[in-house]
PDB file of C-alpha atoms in Angstrom:
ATOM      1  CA  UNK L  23     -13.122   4.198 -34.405  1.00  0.00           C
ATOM      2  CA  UNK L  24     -10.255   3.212 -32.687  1.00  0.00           C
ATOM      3  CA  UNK L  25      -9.056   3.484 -29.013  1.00  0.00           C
ATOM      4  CA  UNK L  26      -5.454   3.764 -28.209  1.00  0.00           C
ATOM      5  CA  UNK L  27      -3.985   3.049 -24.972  1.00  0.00           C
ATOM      6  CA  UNK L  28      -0.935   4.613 -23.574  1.00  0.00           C
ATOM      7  CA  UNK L  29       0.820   3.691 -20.096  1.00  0.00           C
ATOM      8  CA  UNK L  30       2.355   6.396 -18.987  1.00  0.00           C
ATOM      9  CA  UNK L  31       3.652   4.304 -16.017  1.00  0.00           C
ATOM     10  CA  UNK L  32       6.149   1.508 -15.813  1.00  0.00           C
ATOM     11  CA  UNK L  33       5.463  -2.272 -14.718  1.00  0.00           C
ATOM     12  CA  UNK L  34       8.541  -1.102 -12.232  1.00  0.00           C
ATOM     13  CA  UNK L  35       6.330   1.838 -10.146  1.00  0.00           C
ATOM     14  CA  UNK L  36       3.614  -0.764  -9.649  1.00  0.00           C
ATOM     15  CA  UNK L  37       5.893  -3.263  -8.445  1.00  0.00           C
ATOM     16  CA  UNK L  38       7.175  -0.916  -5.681  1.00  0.00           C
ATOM     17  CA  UNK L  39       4.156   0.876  -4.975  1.00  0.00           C
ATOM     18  CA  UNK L  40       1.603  -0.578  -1.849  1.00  0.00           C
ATOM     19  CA  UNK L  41      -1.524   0.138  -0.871  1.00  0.00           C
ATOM     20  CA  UNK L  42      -1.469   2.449   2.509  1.00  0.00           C
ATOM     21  CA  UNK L  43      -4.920   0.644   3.841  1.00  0.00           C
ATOM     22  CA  UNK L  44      -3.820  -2.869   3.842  1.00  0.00           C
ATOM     23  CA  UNK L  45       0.058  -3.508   2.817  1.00  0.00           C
ATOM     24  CA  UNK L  46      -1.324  -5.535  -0.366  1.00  0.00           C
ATOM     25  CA  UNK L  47       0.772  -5.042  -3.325  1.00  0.00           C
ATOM     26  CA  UNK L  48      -1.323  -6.007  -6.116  1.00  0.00           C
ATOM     27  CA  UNK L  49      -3.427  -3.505  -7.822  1.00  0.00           C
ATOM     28  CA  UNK L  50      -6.352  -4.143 -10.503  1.00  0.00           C
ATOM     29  CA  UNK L  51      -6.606  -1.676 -14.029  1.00  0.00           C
ATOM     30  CA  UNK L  52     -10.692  -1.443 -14.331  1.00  0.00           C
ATOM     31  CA  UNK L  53     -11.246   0.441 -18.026  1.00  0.00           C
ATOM     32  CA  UNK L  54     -12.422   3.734 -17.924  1.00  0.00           C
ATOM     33  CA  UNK L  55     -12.862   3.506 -13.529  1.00  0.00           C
ATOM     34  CA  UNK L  56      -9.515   3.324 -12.555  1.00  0.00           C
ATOM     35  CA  UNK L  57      -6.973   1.806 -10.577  1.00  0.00           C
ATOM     36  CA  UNK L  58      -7.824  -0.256  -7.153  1.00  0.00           C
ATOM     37  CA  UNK L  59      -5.877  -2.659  -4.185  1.00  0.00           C
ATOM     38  CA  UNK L  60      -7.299  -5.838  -5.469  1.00  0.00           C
ATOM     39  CA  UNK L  61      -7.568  -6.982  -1.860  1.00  0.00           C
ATOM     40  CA  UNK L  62      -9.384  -3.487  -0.131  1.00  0.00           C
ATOM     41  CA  UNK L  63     -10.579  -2.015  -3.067  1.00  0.00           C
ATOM     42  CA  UNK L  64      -8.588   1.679  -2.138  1.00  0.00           C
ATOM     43  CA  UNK L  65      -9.057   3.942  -5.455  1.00  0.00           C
ATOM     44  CA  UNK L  66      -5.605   4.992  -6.698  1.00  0.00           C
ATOM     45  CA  UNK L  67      -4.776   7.916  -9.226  1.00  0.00           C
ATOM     46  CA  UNK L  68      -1.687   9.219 -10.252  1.00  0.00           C
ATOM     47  CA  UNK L  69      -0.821  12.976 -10.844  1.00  0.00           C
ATOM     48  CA  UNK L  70       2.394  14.047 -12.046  1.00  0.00           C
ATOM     49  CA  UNK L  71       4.182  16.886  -9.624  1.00  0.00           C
ATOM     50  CA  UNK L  72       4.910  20.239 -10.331  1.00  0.00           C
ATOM     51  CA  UNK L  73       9.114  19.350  -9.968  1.00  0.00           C
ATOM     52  CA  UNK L  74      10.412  16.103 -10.551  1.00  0.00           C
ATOM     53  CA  UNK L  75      14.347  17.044  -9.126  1.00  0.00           C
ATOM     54  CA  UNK L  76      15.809  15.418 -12.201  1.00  0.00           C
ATOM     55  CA  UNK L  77      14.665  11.796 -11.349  1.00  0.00           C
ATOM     56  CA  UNK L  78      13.285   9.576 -14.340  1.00  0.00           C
ATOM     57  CA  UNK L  79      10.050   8.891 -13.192  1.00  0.00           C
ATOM     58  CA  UNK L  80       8.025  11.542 -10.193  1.00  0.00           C
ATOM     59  CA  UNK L  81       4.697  10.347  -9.764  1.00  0.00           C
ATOM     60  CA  UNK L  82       2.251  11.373  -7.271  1.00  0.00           C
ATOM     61  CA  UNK L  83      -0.256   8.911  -6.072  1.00  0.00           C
ATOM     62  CA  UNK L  84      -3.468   9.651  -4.509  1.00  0.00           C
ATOM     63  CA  UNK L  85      -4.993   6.954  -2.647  1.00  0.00           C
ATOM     64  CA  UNK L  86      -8.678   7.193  -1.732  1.00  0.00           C
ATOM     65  CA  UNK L  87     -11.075   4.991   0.908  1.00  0.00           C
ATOM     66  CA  UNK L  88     -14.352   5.689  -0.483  1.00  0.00           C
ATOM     67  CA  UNK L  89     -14.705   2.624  -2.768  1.00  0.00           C
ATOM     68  CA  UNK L  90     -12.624   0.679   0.312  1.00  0.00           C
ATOM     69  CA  UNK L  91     -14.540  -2.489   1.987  1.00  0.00           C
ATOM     70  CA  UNK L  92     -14.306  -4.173   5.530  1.00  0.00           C
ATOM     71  CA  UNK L  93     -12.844  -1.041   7.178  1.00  0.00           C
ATOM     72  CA  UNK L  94     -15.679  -0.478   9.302  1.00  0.00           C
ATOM     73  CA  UNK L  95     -15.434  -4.690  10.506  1.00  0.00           C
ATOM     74  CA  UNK L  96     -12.290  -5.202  11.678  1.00  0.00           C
ATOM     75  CA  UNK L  97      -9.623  -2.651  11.747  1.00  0.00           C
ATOM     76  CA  UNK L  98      -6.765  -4.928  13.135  1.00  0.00           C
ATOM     77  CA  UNK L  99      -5.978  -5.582   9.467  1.00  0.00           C
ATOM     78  CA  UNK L 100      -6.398  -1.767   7.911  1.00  0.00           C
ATOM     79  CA  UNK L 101      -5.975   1.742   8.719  1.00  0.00           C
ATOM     80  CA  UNK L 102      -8.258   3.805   7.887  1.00  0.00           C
ATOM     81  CA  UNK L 103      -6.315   6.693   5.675  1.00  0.00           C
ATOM     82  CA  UNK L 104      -7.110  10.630   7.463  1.00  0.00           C
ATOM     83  CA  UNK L 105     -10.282  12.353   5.875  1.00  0.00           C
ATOM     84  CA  UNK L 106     -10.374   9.027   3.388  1.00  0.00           C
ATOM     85  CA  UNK L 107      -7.547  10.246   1.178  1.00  0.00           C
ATOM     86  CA  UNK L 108      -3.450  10.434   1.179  1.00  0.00           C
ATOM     87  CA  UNK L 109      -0.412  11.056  -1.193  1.00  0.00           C
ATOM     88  CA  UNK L 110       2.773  10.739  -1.627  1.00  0.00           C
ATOM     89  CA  UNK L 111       5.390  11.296  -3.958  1.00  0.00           C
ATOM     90  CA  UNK L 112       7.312   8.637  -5.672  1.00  0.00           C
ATOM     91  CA  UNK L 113      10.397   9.463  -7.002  1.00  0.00           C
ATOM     92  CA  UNK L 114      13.536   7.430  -8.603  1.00  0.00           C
ATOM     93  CA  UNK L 115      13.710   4.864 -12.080  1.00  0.00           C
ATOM     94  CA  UNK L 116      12.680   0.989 -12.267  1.00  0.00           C
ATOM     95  CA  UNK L 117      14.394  -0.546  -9.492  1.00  0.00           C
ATOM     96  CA  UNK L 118      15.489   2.559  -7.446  1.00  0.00           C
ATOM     97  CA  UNK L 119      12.501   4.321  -6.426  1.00  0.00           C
ATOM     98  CA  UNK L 120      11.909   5.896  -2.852  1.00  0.00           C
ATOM     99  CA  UNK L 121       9.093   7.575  -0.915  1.00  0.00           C
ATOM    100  CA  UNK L 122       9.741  12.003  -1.045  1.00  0.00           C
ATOM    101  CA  UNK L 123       6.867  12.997   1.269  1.00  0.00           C
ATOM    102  CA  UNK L 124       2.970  11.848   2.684  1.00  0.00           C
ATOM    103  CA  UNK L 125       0.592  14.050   2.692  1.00  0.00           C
ATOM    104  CA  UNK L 126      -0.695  14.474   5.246  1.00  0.00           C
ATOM    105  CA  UNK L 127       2.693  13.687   6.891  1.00  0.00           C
ATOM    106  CA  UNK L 128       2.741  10.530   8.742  1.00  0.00           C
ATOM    107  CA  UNK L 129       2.667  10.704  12.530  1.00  0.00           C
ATOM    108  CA  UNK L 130       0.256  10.327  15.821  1.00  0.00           C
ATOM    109  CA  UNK L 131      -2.862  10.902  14.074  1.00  0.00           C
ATOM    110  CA  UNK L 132      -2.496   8.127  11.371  1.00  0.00           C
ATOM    111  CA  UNK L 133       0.459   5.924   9.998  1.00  0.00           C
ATOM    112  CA  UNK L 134       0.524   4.220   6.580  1.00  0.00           C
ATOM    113  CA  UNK L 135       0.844   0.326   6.979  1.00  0.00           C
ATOM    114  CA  UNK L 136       3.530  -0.705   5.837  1.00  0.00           C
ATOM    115  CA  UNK L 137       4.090  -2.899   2.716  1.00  0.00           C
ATOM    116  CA  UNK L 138       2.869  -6.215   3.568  1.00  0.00           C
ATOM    117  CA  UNK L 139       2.427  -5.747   7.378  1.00  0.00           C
ATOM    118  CA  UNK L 140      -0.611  -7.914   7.845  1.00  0.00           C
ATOM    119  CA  UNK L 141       0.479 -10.621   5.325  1.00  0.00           C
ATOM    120  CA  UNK L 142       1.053 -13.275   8.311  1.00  0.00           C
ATOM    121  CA  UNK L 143      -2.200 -12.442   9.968  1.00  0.00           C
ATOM    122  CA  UNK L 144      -5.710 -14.215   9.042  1.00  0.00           C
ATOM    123  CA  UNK L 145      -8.964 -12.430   9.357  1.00  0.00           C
ATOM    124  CA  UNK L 146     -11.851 -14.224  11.011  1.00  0.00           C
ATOM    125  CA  UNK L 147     -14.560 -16.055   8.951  1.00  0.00           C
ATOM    126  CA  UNK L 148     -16.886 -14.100  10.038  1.00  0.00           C
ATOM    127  CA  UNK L 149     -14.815 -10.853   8.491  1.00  0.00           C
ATOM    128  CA  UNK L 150     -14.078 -12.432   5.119  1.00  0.00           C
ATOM    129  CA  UNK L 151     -17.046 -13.679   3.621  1.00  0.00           C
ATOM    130  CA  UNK L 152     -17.764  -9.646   3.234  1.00  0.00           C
ATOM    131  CA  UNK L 153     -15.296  -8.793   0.804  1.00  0.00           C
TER     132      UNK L 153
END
């Protein structure tokens, strides 16, 4: 028996895509669990959307806080996303992508962070021995 792999996403959408917890960029590929923010641990799945406008790559991605540490210790350095879950819709090709929409839409009741917004900001010890 053999296993084949297809990604159906480029190298290119993970490079522009950030995690809307934290601000980290770097996401882990666990087999057969999914895809996580290596540094909060936020669940993220991709859907593809009913209309993709013409654009060479339309990806919805669905980011999710129940697998998410630390957010209940110190959150200075996340934002918690509303009801645990958010999308938005990605649309462009490799080196030209932009943001469509958030769902819910961004505004007084919860902002995404944006992409590396806490980079220049330590946590305390006694926050990072949790994670």
């Amino acid at each position: 028996m053999s296993l084949e792999v297809l990604d159906r996403h480029s190298e290119a959408l993970f490079e522009f895509l950030w995690c809307p917890v934290c601000g980290h960029e770097v996401f882990t590929n666990i087999l057969f669990e999914g895809v996580f923010c290596k540094n909060c641990n936020t669940r993220v799945e991709f859907q593809e959307p009913i209309e993709d406008r013409g654009y060479e790559d339309a990806v919805i991605a669905c980011f999710d806080t129940d697998t998410t540490w630390n957010l209940h210790v110190d959150k200075k350095l996340r934002h918690d996303l509303p009801d645990g879950s958010a999308r938005v819709k990605i649309l462009g090709a490799p080196g030209a992508y932009e943001v469509d929409w958030w769902s819910p839409e961004p505004g007084d009741e919860w902002e995404p962070v944006e992409r590396g917004e806490f980079d220049d900001v330590d946590e305390p010890d006694e926050v990072s021995h949790l994670a």
